[in-house]
C-alpha cells in the first residue's frame, strides 16, 4: 500500500519558487490501474518521480507499506527503487548501442541474479511484451511502439510491486497506443500501475481509477480509498541491491568502448596534462643541472684559496669609497685627501693576518677533515717554491733561465716583480700571469 500525506514539493529556480505539488493526500491500493490526468505543468511528472524515489519532497509524508520514507536511508531508497518500482518513460530511455536483451538484462545488474539467469529472465519478459524474436536487435532498429515494449519489459523484469508510467503513449500513434495500453492493463492485473497520460479516452477505457490534477492538487478522484476500507499494510522484508565487481567493471568497459571519441579525447587531454607536468619537471631538472655545472665551472676557475697571510679586502674597498666621498667634498684640498687615502691603505696592509696552514693541513688529513675533503673536487697545496729551469741555448752553449721568467729582468722591471712579491706574499699563485711553469692540478679532469 502506498500513501501520500499532505505532500508538498517546491522547486527553486533563482529567486523564483515553483509550487509543483501543494498539499496532496492520496492512497493507492496494491492492485489497481490508476490514470493521472491534468494539463501540462500541473505536477504529474513530479508526483511520479517522488513516488518512484527519484526526487525528494519538501514536507508531508510518503508511506510505503506502513513505513514512512522520512527515515529511509540511501540504501533503503536503492532497495525500493530496485525491487519495488518499475519505471516507463515517454522517451523510452533505452541504451541505444546495446541490444534489446542487454537493455532488459541491465536492470538486473544491481541484483545477485547470476548472468545466464538474467538473460533467461530478460528473454521471458521480452516474450511477455511480444518481442520474442527481436532479442538481438538494437533499439535504433525498432519502431516507437517496440521501444516502449522494451522499456516495459525492462520495468517488469525485476517483478516490481508498482509500475510507474509517465505518458507511455505520448510519442506513439493511436493504433500502437492501444497495444501498449492493453499490455499495461494486463500488467495491472497483479500489481499497482500508476500512469500519467494526456489522453482522457484511453484513461477512461483502460484504467480502474482516474485522478485529475491541477496546479499541484487533486481536483477529482474517481475511486478514492474509503475510510475503513481494509488495506494490506504489512512490511515486507527486501533484498538489498548489490552490484558485483565484475559487472561494474564490464559495464564501465562497455561504456568506454561505445564512446570511443570521448574516451580518446579524454585520454588525449589527460596525456597533455601529464606531458606538461613531465616537461616542466624535465625543464626544472635541466635548469638545476645547468646551474650546478656553471657553479662547478666557476668554482674551478675561482677556487677558494687560503693563504698564510690574508688581507681584508673590504677595508681596502671602504678606504677607496671613503676617499671618493671626501674627494667630492674637499676637492680643493688635494694633499689632505691623498694623504688620508695612503694612511688607510697602509693601515689595511698592516692589518694582514696570519693563518696557521700547518694545523689546517693536519686537520684536513685527520678523520674530522674528511667531510670537508669530500665536498671539494680537489685540494691542492702550494708551497711558494719557484722551480728553477734552465735552457741550454743552441747558439753558444749558453744557459738561459726559463723559470723564473727572466723577461722582466731583461726589461729592467725586476724591481717591480720583487715589490709585487713583497706585497702579495703567497698570493702570486692566484695571479699566475708571469709564471711559465706551473704545477698540474691534482684533479685530472681540470688539467685540459
Ligand atoms: P507535468 O509533468 O504535469 O507537465 P511537471 O511535474 O513536470 O509537470 O512540472 C510541474 C511544475 O514544476 C512545472 O511548473 C515545472 O516547470 C516545474 N518543474 C518541474 N521540474 C522542475 C525542476 N527540476 N526545476 C524547476 N522547476 C521544475
Ligand atoms: Mg510531465
CSV table of C-alpha atoms and ligand atoms in Angstrom, one decimal:
chain,number,residue,atom,x,y,z
A,1,UNK,CA,0.0,0.0,0.0
A,2,UNK,CA,1.2,3.5,-0.9
A,3,UNK,CA,0.1,6.6,0.9
A,4,UNK,CA,0.9,10.3,0.3
A,5,UNK,CA,0.1,12.6,3.2
A,6,UNK,CA,0.0,16.4,2.7
A,7,UNK,CA,2.8,16.1,0.3
A,8,UNK,CA,4.5,19.4,-0.8
A,9,UNK,CA,7.2,19.9,-3.4
A,10,UNK,CA,8.6,23.3,-4.4
A,11,UNK,CA,11.3,23.9,-7.0
A,12,UNK,CA,13.6,26.9,-6.5
A,13,UNK,CA,14.9,28.4,-9.7
A,14,UNK,CA,16.9,31.5,-8.9
A,15,UNK,CA,14.7,33.8,-6.8
A,16,UNK,CA,11.5,32.1,-8.0
A,17,UNK,CA,9.6,29.3,-6.3
A,18,UNK,CA,7.6,26.9,-8.3
A,19,UNK,CA,4.9,25.1,-6.3
A,20,UNK,CA,4.9,21.8,-8.2
A,21,UNK,CA,2.8,19.9,-5.7
A,22,UNK,CA,0.8,21.6,-2.9
A,23,UNK,CA,-0.7,19.6,-0.1
A,24,UNK,CA,-1.5,16.3,-1.9
A,25,UNK,CA,-3.1,13.4,0.0
A,26,UNK,CA,-3.9,10.2,-1.7
A,27,UNK,CA,-3.8,6.4,-1.0
A,28,UNK,CA,-3.2,3.8,-3.7
A,29,UNK,CA,-4.4,0.2,-3.4
A,30,UNK,CA,-2.0,-2.7,-4.0
A,31,UNK,CA,-3.7,-3.7,-7.2
A,32,UNK,CA,-5.3,-1.1,-9.4
A,33,UNK,CA,-4.7,0.7,-12.7
A,34,UNK,CA,-4.6,4.5,-11.9
A,35,UNK,CA,-4.5,7.1,-14.5
A,36,UNK,CA,-3.4,10.6,-13.6
A,37,UNK,CA,-4.7,13.3,-15.9
A,38,UNK,CA,-4.1,17.0,-16.0
A,39,UNK,CA,-2.7,19.9,-18.1
A,40,UNK,CA,0.9,20.2,-18.8
A,41,UNK,CA,2.9,21.6,-15.9
A,42,UNK,CA,0.4,20.6,-13.2
A,43,UNK,CA,2.9,18.4,-11.4
A,44,UNK,CA,2.3,14.9,-12.8
A,45,UNK,CA,5.9,14.0,-13.6
A,46,UNK,CA,7.0,15.5,-10.2
A,47,UNK,CA,4.4,13.3,-8.5
A,48,UNK,CA,5.6,10.1,-10.3
A,49,UNK,CA,9.2,11.0,-9.5
A,50,UNK,CA,8.5,11.4,-5.8
A,51,UNK,CA,6.5,8.1,-5.7
A,52,UNK,CA,9.4,6.4,-7.6
A,53,UNK,CA,12.0,7.7,-5.2
A,54,UNK,CA,13.7,9.7,-8.0
A,55,UNK,CA,13.0,13.0,-6.3
A,56,UNK,CA,12.5,14.1,-2.7
A,57,UNK,CA,9.6,16.0,-1.2
A,58,UNK,CA,9.8,19.2,0.9
A,59,UNK,CA,7.2,18.3,3.5
A,60,UNK,CA,4.4,15.9,4.2
A,61,UNK,CA,4.9,12.2,4.1
A,62,UNK,CA,5.2,9.2,1.7
A,63,UNK,CA,4.3,6.0,3.4
A,64,UNK,CA,5.2,2.7,1.8
A,65,UNK,CA,3.8,-0.5,3.2
A,66,UNK,CA,3.2,1.2,6.6
A,67,UNK,CA,6.7,2.7,6.8
A,68,UNK,CA,7.4,6.4,6.5
A,69,UNK,CA,10.1,7.2,4.0
A,70,UNK,CA,11.2,10.1,6.2
A,71,UNK,CA,13.5,7.8,7.9
A,72,UNK,CA,14.7,5.9,4.8
A,73,UNK,CA,18.4,5.7,4.4
A,74,UNK,CA,20.1,5.9,1.0
A,75,UNK,CA,20.3,2.1,1.0
A,76,UNK,CA,16.6,1.8,1.7
A,77,UNK,CA,15.9,4.1,-1.3
A,78,UNK,CA,18.1,2.0,-3.5
A,79,UNK,CA,16.3,-1.2,-2.4
A,80,UNK,CA,13.0,0.4,-3.0
A,81,UNK,CA,13.8,1.7,-6.5
A,82,UNK,CA,15.4,-1.5,-7.5
A,83,UNK,CA,12.9,-4.1,-6.3
A,84,UNK,CA,9.6,-2.4,-5.8
A,85,UNK,CA,9.4,0.1,-8.6
A,86,UNK,CA,9.4,-0.2,-12.4
A,87,UNK,CA,9.6,3.0,-14.5
A,88,UNK,CA,8.4,3.6,-18.0
A,89,UNK,CA,9.2,6.9,-19.6
A,90,UNK,CA,7.7,8.7,-22.6
A,91,UNK,CA,11.1,8.8,-24.3
A,92,UNK,CA,11.8,5.1,-23.5
A,93,UNK,CA,15.3,5.9,-22.1
A,94,UNK,CA,16.9,2.9,-23.7
A,95,UNK,CA,20.7,2.4,-24.2
A,96,UNK,CA,20.9,2.7,-28.0
A,97,UNK,CA,24.1,0.8,-28.5
A,98,UNK,CA,23.1,-2.2,-26.6
A,99,UNK,CA,20.8,-5.0,-27.8
A,100,UNK,CA,17.3,-5.2,-26.6
A,101,UNK,CA,18.2,-8.3,-24.5
A,102,UNK,CA,21.1,-6.4,-22.9
A,103,UNK,CA,18.9,-3.4,-22.1
A,104,UNK,CA,16.5,-5.5,-20.2
A,105,UNK,CA,19.1,-7.6,-18.5
A,106,UNK,CA,20.9,-4.5,-17.4
A,107,UNK,CA,18.2,-3.6,-14.9
A,108,UNK,CA,19.2,-6.8,-13.0
A,109,UNK,CA,22.7,-5.6,-12.7
A,110,UNK,CA,22.1,-4.5,-9.2
A,111,UNK,CA,20.7,-7.8,-8.1
A,112,UNK,CA,22.5,-11.0,-7.2
A,113,UNK,CA,20.9,-12.9,-10.1
A,114,UNK,CA,23.6,-14.9,-12.0
A,115,UNK,CA,24.4,-13.9,-15.6
A,116,UNK,CA,22.7,-16.7,-17.5
A,117,UNK,CA,19.6,-16.5,-15.3
A,118,UNK,CA,19.5,-12.7,-16.0
A,119,UNK,CA,19.4,-13.4,-19.8
A,120,UNK,CA,16.7,-16.0,-19.3
A,121,UNK,CA,14.5,-13.7,-17.3
A,122,UNK,CA,15.1,-10.8,-19.7
A,123,UNK,CA,14.1,-13.1,-22.6
A,124,UNK,CA,11.0,-14.1,-20.7
A,125,UNK,CA,10.0,-10.5,-20.0
A,126,UNK,CA,10.5,-9.6,-23.7
A,127,UNK,CA,8.4,-12.5,-24.7
A,128,UNK,CA,5.6,-11.2,-22.4
A,129,UNK,CA,5.6,-7.9,-24.2
A,130,UNK,CA,5.6,-9.6,-27.6
A,131,UNK,CA,9.2,-9.2,-28.7
A,132,UNK,CA,10.2,-12.8,-28.5
A,133,UNK,CA,12.1,-12.8,-31.9
A,134,UNK,CA,13.7,-9.4,-31.6
A,135,UNK,CA,16.1,-10.1,-28.7
A,136,UNK,CA,19.3,-9.2,-30.6
A,137,UNK,CA,18.1,-6.0,-32.3
A,138,UNK,CA,19.4,-2.6,-31.3
A,139,UNK,CA,16.7,-0.1,-30.2
A,140,UNK,CA,17.7,2.1,-33.2
A,141,UNK,CA,16.3,-0.6,-35.5
A,142,UNK,CA,12.9,-0.5,-33.8
A,143,UNK,CA,9.7,1.5,-34.0
A,144,UNK,CA,8.5,3.7,-31.1
A,145,UNK,CA,5.9,1.1,-30.0
A,146,UNK,CA,8.5,-1.6,-30.0
A,147,UNK,CA,10.9,0.5,-28.0
A,148,UNK,CA,8.2,1.2,-25.5
A,149,UNK,CA,7.6,-2.5,-25.2
A,150,UNK,CA,11.3,-3.0,-24.4
A,151,UNK,CA,11.0,-0.3,-21.8
A,152,UNK,CA,8.0,-2.0,-20.2
A,153,UNK,CA,9.9,-5.4,-20.3
A,154,UNK,CA,12.8,-3.7,-18.6
A,155,UNK,CA,10.5,-2.2,-15.9
A,156,UNK,CA,8.9,-5.6,-15.3
A,157,UNK,CA,11.9,-7.9,-15.2
A,158,UNK,CA,12.6,-7.4,-11.5
A,159,UNK,CA,8.9,-8.1,-10.9
A,160,UNK,CA,8.1,-4.8,-9.1
A,161,UNK,CA,5.0,-4.2,-7.0
A,162,UNK,CA,4.5,-0.8,-8.6
A,163,UNK,CA,4.8,0.2,-12.2
A,164,UNK,CA,5.1,3.9,-12.9
A,165,UNK,CA,4.5,5.1,-16.4
A,166,UNK,CA,5.0,8.7,-17.5
A,167,UNK,CA,3.0,9.3,-20.7
A,168,UNK,CA,4.0,5.9,-22.1
A,169,UNK,CA,1.9,6.5,-25.2
A,170,UNK,CA,2.8,10.2,-25.6
A,171,UNK,CA,5.1,9.6,-28.6
A,172,UNK,CA,3.0,6.8,-30.2
A,173,UNK,CA,0.3,6.8,-32.8
A,174,UNK,CA,-3.2,5.8,-31.6
A,175,UNK,CA,-3.0,2.2,-33.0
A,176,UNK,CA,0.3,1.5,-31.2
A,177,UNK,CA,-1.0,3.3,-28.1
A,178,UNK,CA,-3.9,0.8,-27.8
A,179,UNK,CA,-1.4,-2.1,-27.9
A,180,UNK,CA,0.7,-0.6,-25.2
A,181,UNK,CA,-2.4,0.1,-23.1
A,182,UNK,CA,-3.6,-3.5,-23.5
A,183,UNK,CA,-0.2,-4.5,-22.3
A,184,UNK,CA,-0.3,-2.2,-19.2
A,185,UNK,CA,-3.8,-3.4,-18.4
A,186,UNK,CA,-2.6,-7.0,-18.5
A,187,UNK,CA,0.3,-6.0,-16.2
A,188,UNK,CA,-2.0,-4.2,-13.8
A,189,UNK,CA,-3.9,-7.4,-13.1
A,190,UNK,CA,-1.5,-8.3,-10.3
A,191,UNK,CA,0.2,-5.0,-9.3
A,192,UNK,CA,-0.3,-1.3,-8.9
A,193,UNK,CA,0.1,0.7,-12.1
A,194,UNK,CA,0.2,4.4,-12.0
A,195,UNK,CA,0.1,6.0,-15.4
A,196,UNK,CA,0.3,9.7,-16.3
A,197,UNK,CA,-1.4,10.4,-19.6
A,198,UNK,CA,-2.7,13.3,-21.8
A,199,UNK,CA,-5.4,11.1,-23.3
A,200,UNK,CA,-8.7,11.0,-21.3
A,201,UNK,CA,-10.3,8.4,-23.6
A,202,UNK,CA,-7.5,5.9,-23.1
A,203,UNK,CA,-7.6,6.5,-19.4
A,204,UNK,CA,-11.4,6.1,-19.3
A,205,UNK,CA,-11.2,2.9,-21.4
A,206,UNK,CA,-8.4,1.1,-19.6
A,207,UNK,CA,-7.8,2.3,-16.1
A,208,UNK,CA,-9.8,1.4,-13.0
A,209,UNK,CA,-9.3,4.8,-11.3
A,210,UNK,CA,-8.8,8.3,-12.7
A,211,UNK,CA,-7.2,11.1,-10.6
A,212,UNK,CA,-7.2,14.6,-12.1
A,213,UNK,CA,-4.6,17.1,-11.0
A,214,UNK,CA,-4.5,20.8,-11.4
A,215,UNK,CA,-1.7,23.1,-10.1
A,216,UNK,CA,-0.3,20.5,-7.8
A,217,UNK,CA,-3.6,19.5,-6.1
A,218,UNK,CA,-6.1,16.7,-6.8
A,219,UNK,CA,-9.3,18.1,-8.2
A,220,UNK,CA,-11.1,14.8,-8.7
A,221,UNK,CA,-10.7,11.1,-7.8
A,222,UNK,CA,-13.0,8.5,-9.4
A,223,UNK,CA,-12.4,5.8,-6.9
A,224,UNK,CA,-10.8,7.1,-3.7
A,225,UNK,CA,-9.9,4.7,-0.9
A,226,UNK,CA,-12.8,5.0,1.6
A,227,UNK,CA,-12.3,5.2,5.3
A,228,UNK,CA,-12.5,1.8,6.9
A,229,UNK,CA,-11.5,0.0,3.7
A,230,UNK,CA,-9.3,-3.0,4.5
A,231,UNK,CA,-5.8,-2.5,3.2
A,232,UNK,CA,-2.7,-4.7,3.5
A,233,UNK,CA,-0.2,-2.7,5.4
A,234,UNK,CA,2.5,-5.3,6.4
A,235,UNK,CA,6.1,-4.6,6.0
A,236,UNK,CA,7.8,-7.0,3.6
A,237,UNK,CA,11.5,-7.8,4.0
A,238,UNK,CA,13.5,-6.7,1.0
A,239,UNK,CA,16.6,-8.0,-0.7
A,240,UNK,CA,19.5,-5.4,-0.7
A,241,UNK,CA,20.7,-4.3,-4.1
A,242,UNK,CA,24.3,-5.0,-4.8
A,243,UNK,CA,26.5,-5.0,-7.9
A,244,UNK,CA,29.2,-7.5,-8.4
A,245,UNK,CA,32.7,-6.1,-9.1
A,246,UNK,CA,32.9,-7.9,-12.4
A,247,UNK,CA,29.5,-6.4,-13.5
A,248,UNK,CA,30.6,-2.9,-12.7
A,249,UNK,CA,33.9,-3.4,-14.5
A,250,UNK,CA,32.4,-4.8,-17.7
A,251,UNK,CA,29.7,-2.1,-17.7
A,252,UNK,CA,32.3,0.6,-17.4
A,253,UNK,CA,34.4,-1.0,-20.1
A,254,UNK,CA,31.5,-1.3,-22.4
A,255,UNK,CA,30.7,2.3,-21.8
A,256,UNK,CA,34.3,3.3,-22.6
A,257,UNK,CA,34.2,1.4,-25.9
A,258,UNK,CA,30.9,2.8,-27.0
A,259,UNK,CA,32.1,6.4,-26.5
A,260,UNK,CA,35.3,6.0,-28.4
A,261,UNK,CA,35.6,9.6,-29.4
A,262,UNK,CA,35.0,10.9,-25.9
A,263,UNK,CA,37.4,8.3,-24.4
A,264,UNK,CA,40.1,9.2,-26.9
A,265,UNK,CA,39.6,12.9,-26.3
A,266,UNK,CA,39.7,12.4,-22.5
A,267,UNK,CA,42.8,10.3,-22.8
A,268,UNK,CA,44.4,12.9,-25.1
A,269,UNK,CA,43.6,15.7,-22.8
A,270,UNK,CA,44.8,13.7,-19.8
A,271,UNK,CA,48.1,12.9,-21.6
A,272,UNK,CA,48.6,16.6,-22.4
A,273,UNK,CA,48.4,17.3,-18.7
A,274,UNK,CA,50.8,14.5,-17.9
A,275,UNK,CA,53.2,15.5,-20.7
A,276,UNK,CA,53.0,19.1,-19.5
A,277,UNK,CA,54.0,18.2,-15.9
A,278,UNK,CA,56.8,16.0,-17.3
A,279,UNK,CA,58.0,18.8,-19.5
A,280,UNK,CA,58.1,21.3,-16.6
A,281,UNK,CA,59.9,18.7,-14.4
A,282,UNK,CA,62.5,18.0,-17.0
A,283,UNK,CA,63.0,21.7,-17.7
A,284,UNK,CA,63.5,22.4,-14.0
A,285,UNK,CA,65.8,19.5,-13.6
A,286,UNK,CA,67.7,20.6,-16.7
A,287,UNK,CA,67.9,24.1,-15.3
A,288,UNK,CA,69.2,22.7,-12.0
A,289,UNK,CA,71.8,20.7,-13.8
A,290,UNK,CA,72.9,23.7,-15.8
A,291,UNK,CA,73.2,25.8,-12.6
A,292,UNK,CA,75.2,23.1,-10.9
A,293,UNK,CA,77.5,22.9,-13.9
A,294,UNK,CA,78.0,26.7,-14.0
A,295,UNK,CA,78.6,26.6,-10.3
A,296,UNK,CA,81.2,23.9,-10.6
A,297,UNK,CA,83.0,25.6,-13.6
A,298,UNK,CA,83.0,28.9,-11.7
A,299,UNK,CA,84.4,27.2,-8.6
A,300,UNK,CA,87.1,25.6,-10.7
A,301,UNK,CA,88.3,28.9,-12.2
A,302,UNK,CA,87.9,30.7,-8.9
A,303,UNK,CA,88.9,28.2,-6.3
A,304,UNK,CA,88.8,29.1,-2.6
A,305,UNK,CA,92.3,30.0,-1.8
A,306,UNK,CA,93.6,30.1,1.8
A,307,UNK,CA,96.9,31.9,2.1
A,308,UNK,CA,99.2,32.1,5.1
A,309,UNK,CA,98.9,35.8,5.0
A,310,UNK,CA,95.5,37.5,4.4
A,311,UNK,CA,94.4,41.0,3.9
A,312,UNK,CA,90.9,42.2,4.5
A,313,UNK,CA,89.9,43.5,1.1
A,314,UNK,CA,86.8,45.1,2.4
A,315,UNK,CA,88.9,47.5,4.4
A,316,UNK,CA,90.7,48.5,1.3
A,317,UNK,CA,87.4,48.9,-0.6
A,318,UNK,CA,85.9,51.0,2.0
A,319,UNK,CA,89.0,53.1,2.2
A,320,UNK,CA,88.6,53.8,-1.5
A,321,UNK,CA,84.9,54.6,-1.2
A,322,UNK,CA,85.7,57.0,1.6
A,323,UNK,CA,88.3,58.7,-0.5
A,324,UNK,CA,85.7,59.3,-3.2
A,325,UNK,CA,83.2,60.8,-0.8
A,326,UNK,CA,85.8,63.1,0.8
A,327,UNK,CA,87.2,63.9,-2.6
A,328,UNK,CA,83.9,65.3,-3.6
A,329,UNK,CA,83.6,67.4,-0.5
A,330,UNK,CA,87.1,68.7,-0.3
A,331,UNK,CA,88.2,68.7,-3.9
A,332,UNK,CA,90.1,71.9,-3.3
A,333,UNK,CA,92.5,70.3,-0.9
A,334,UNK,CA,94.3,67.6,-2.9
A,335,UNK,CA,97.0,67.0,-0.4
A,336,UNK,CA,94.9,66.2,2.6
A,337,UNK,CA,92.8,63.8,0.5
A,338,UNK,CA,95.6,61.7,-0.9
A,339,UNK,CA,97.3,61.5,2.5
A,340,UNK,CA,94.2,60.2,4.2
A,341,UNK,CA,93.9,57.5,1.5
A,342,UNK,CA,97.5,56.5,1.7
A,343,UNK,CA,97.2,56.2,5.5
A,344,UNK,CA,94.2,54.0,5.2
A,345,UNK,CA,95.8,51.8,2.6
A,346,UNK,CA,98.9,51.3,4.6
A,347,UNK,CA,96.8,50.7,7.7
A,348,UNK,CA,94.9,48.0,6.0
A,349,UNK,CA,98.0,46.3,4.7
A,350,UNK,CA,99.3,46.4,8.3
A,351,UNK,CA,96.0,44.6,9.2
A,352,UNK,CA,97.0,41.4,7.5
A,353,UNK,CA,96.5,38.3,9.5
A,354,UNK,CA,98.4,35.0,9.6
A,355,UNK,CA,96.7,31.7,9.0
A,356,UNK,CA,98.1,28.6,10.6
A,357,UNK,CA,98.2,26.4,7.5
A,358,UNK,CA,100.2,23.7,9.1
A,359,UNK,CA,97.5,23.0,11.6
A,360,UNK,CA,94.8,23.3,8.8
A,361,UNK,CA,96.6,20.7,6.8
A,362,UNK,CA,96.8,18.4,9.7
A,363,UNK,CA,93.1,18.8,10.3
A,364,UNK,CA,92.4,18.0,6.7
A,365,UNK,CA,94.2,14.8,7.0
A,366,UNK,CA,92.6,13.9,10.3
A,367,UNK,CA,89.3,11.9,10.3
A,368,UNK,CA,87.5,15.2,11.2
A,369,UNK,CA,88.6,16.9,8.0
A,370,UNK,CA,87.4,14.0,5.8
A,371,UNK,CA,84.0,15.6,5.3
A,372,UNK,CA,85.5,18.8,4.1
A,373,UNK,CA,87.7,17.0,1.8
A,374,UNK,CA,84.8,15.1,0.2
A,375,UNK,CA,82.9,18.3,-0.6
A,376,UNK,CA,85.8,19.7,-2.6
A,377,UNK,CA,86.6,18.5,-6.1
A,378,UNK,CA,90.3,18.8,-5.4
A,379,UNK,CA,92.6,20.2,-2.8
A,380,UNK,CA,95.9,21.5,-3.8
A,381,UNK,CA,98.9,22.7,-1.8
A,382,UNK,CA,101.2,25.4,-3.0
A,383,UNK,CA,104.4,25.9,-1.1
A,384,UNK,CA,105.6,29.0,-2.9
A,385,UNK,CA,108.7,27.4,-4.2
A,386,UNK,CA,109.8,28.6,-7.6
A,387,UNK,CA,111.2,25.9,-9.8
A,388,UNK,CA,114.4,26.9,-11.5
A,389,UNK,CA,114.6,25.7,-15.1
A,390,UNK,CA,117.3,26.5,-17.5
A,391,UNK,CA,117.5,26.0,-21.2
A,392,UNK,CA,120.8,25.3,-22.9
A,393,UNK,CA,120.7,27.6,-25.9
A,394,UNK,CA,121.6,26.2,-29.3
A,395,UNK,CA,123.9,29.1,-30.1
A,396,UNK,CA,126.9,29.5,-27.9
A,397,UNK,CA,126.1,26.8,-25.4
A,398,UNK,CA,124.7,29.4,-23.1
A,399,UNK,CA,122.4,28.6,-20.2
A,400,UNK,CA,119.2,30.7,-20.2
A,401,UNK,CA,116.9,30.8,-17.3
A,402,UNK,CA,113.4,29.8,-18.4
A,403,UNK,CA,111.8,29.8,-14.9
A,404,UNK,CA,111.6,32.0,-13.1
A,405,UNK,CA,110.9,34.1,-16.2
A,406,UNK,CA,113.9,36.4,-16.8
A,407,UNK,CA,111.9,38.5,-19.2
A,408,UNK,CA,111.0,41.1,-16.6
A,409,UNK,CA,114.7,41.2,-15.6
A,410,UNK,CA,115.8,41.9,-19.1
A,411,UNK,CA,113.3,44.7,-19.4
A,412,UNK,CA,114.7,46.1,-16.2
A,413,UNK,CA,111.5,45.5,-14.3
A,414,UNK,CA,112.7,43.1,-11.8
A,415,UNK,CA,112.2,45.6,-9.1
A,416,UNK,CA,108.5,45.6,-9.8
A,417,UNK,CA,108.3,41.8,-9.5
A,418,UNK,CA,110.1,41.9,-6.2
A,419,UNK,CA,107.8,44.6,-5.0
A,420,UNK,CA,104.8,42.6,-6.0
A,421,UNK,CA,106.1,39.5,-4.3
A,422,UNK,CA,106.7,41.5,-1.2
A,423,UNK,CA,103.2,42.9,-1.1
A,424,UNK,CA,101.2,40.0,-2.2
A,425,UNK,CA,103.2,37.3,-0.5
A,426,UNK,CA,101.9,33.9,-1.5
A,427,UNK,CA,99.1,35.4,-3.4
A,428,UNK,CA,101.2,35.3,-6.5
A,429,UNK,CA,99.8,31.8,-7.1
A,430,UNK,CA,96.3,33.4,-7.6
A,431,UNK,CA,97.7,35.7,-10.2
A,432,UNK,CA,99.8,33.4,-12.4
A,433,UNK,CA,100.3,35.9,-15.2
A,434,UNK,CA,104.1,35.8,-15.3
A,435,UNK,CA,104.7,32.2,-14.5
A,436,UNK,CA,105.8,29.9,-17.2
A,437,UNK,CA,105.9,26.7,-15.2
A,438,UNK,CA,103.1,25.6,-13.0
A,439,UNK,CA,102.2,22.5,-11.0
A,440,UNK,CA,99.4,20.5,-12.7
A,441,UNK,CA,96.1,20.5,-10.8
A,442,UNK,CA,95.6,17.4,-8.7
A,443,UNK,CA,92.2,16.7,-10.2
A,444,UNK,CA,92.8,15.1,-13.5
A,445,UNK,CA,89.6,16.5,-15.1
A,446,UNK,CA,90.8,20.0,-14.5
A,447,UNK,CA,94.1,19.6,-16.4
A,448,UNK,CA,92.9,20.2,-20.0
B,1,LIG,P1,3.8,17.9,-15.8
B,1,LIG,O1,4.6,16.6,-15.8
B,1,LIG,O2,2.5,17.8,-15.2
B,1,LIG,O3,3.8,18.5,-17.1
B,1,LIG,P2,5.9,18.7,-14.0
B,1,LIG,O4,5.7,17.8,-12.8
B,1,LIG,O5,7.0,18.3,-15.0
B,1,LIG,O6,4.6,18.9,-14.8
B,1,LIG,O7,6.2,20.1,-13.5
B,1,LIG,C1,5.4,20.8,-12.6
B,1,LIG,C2,6.0,22.2,-12.4
B,1,LIG,O8,7.2,22.1,-11.8
B,1,LIG,C3,6.2,22.9,-13.7
B,1,LIG,O9,5.8,24.3,-13.5
B,1,LIG,C4,7.6,22.8,-14.0
B,1,LIG,O10,8.1,24.0,-14.6
B,1,LIG,C5,8.2,22.8,-12.6
B,1,LIG,N1,9.4,21.9,-12.5
B,1,LIG,C6,9.5,20.6,-12.8
B,1,LIG,N2,10.7,20.1,-12.6
B,1,LIG,C7,11.5,21.2,-12.2
B,1,LIG,C8,12.8,21.4,-11.9
B,1,LIG,N3,13.7,20.3,-11.9
B,1,LIG,N4,13.2,22.6,-11.6
B,1,LIG,C9,12.4,23.6,-11.5
B,1,LIG,N5,11.1,23.5,-11.8
B,1,LIG,C10,10.6,22.3,-12.2
B,2,LIG,MG1,5.5,15.5,-17.4
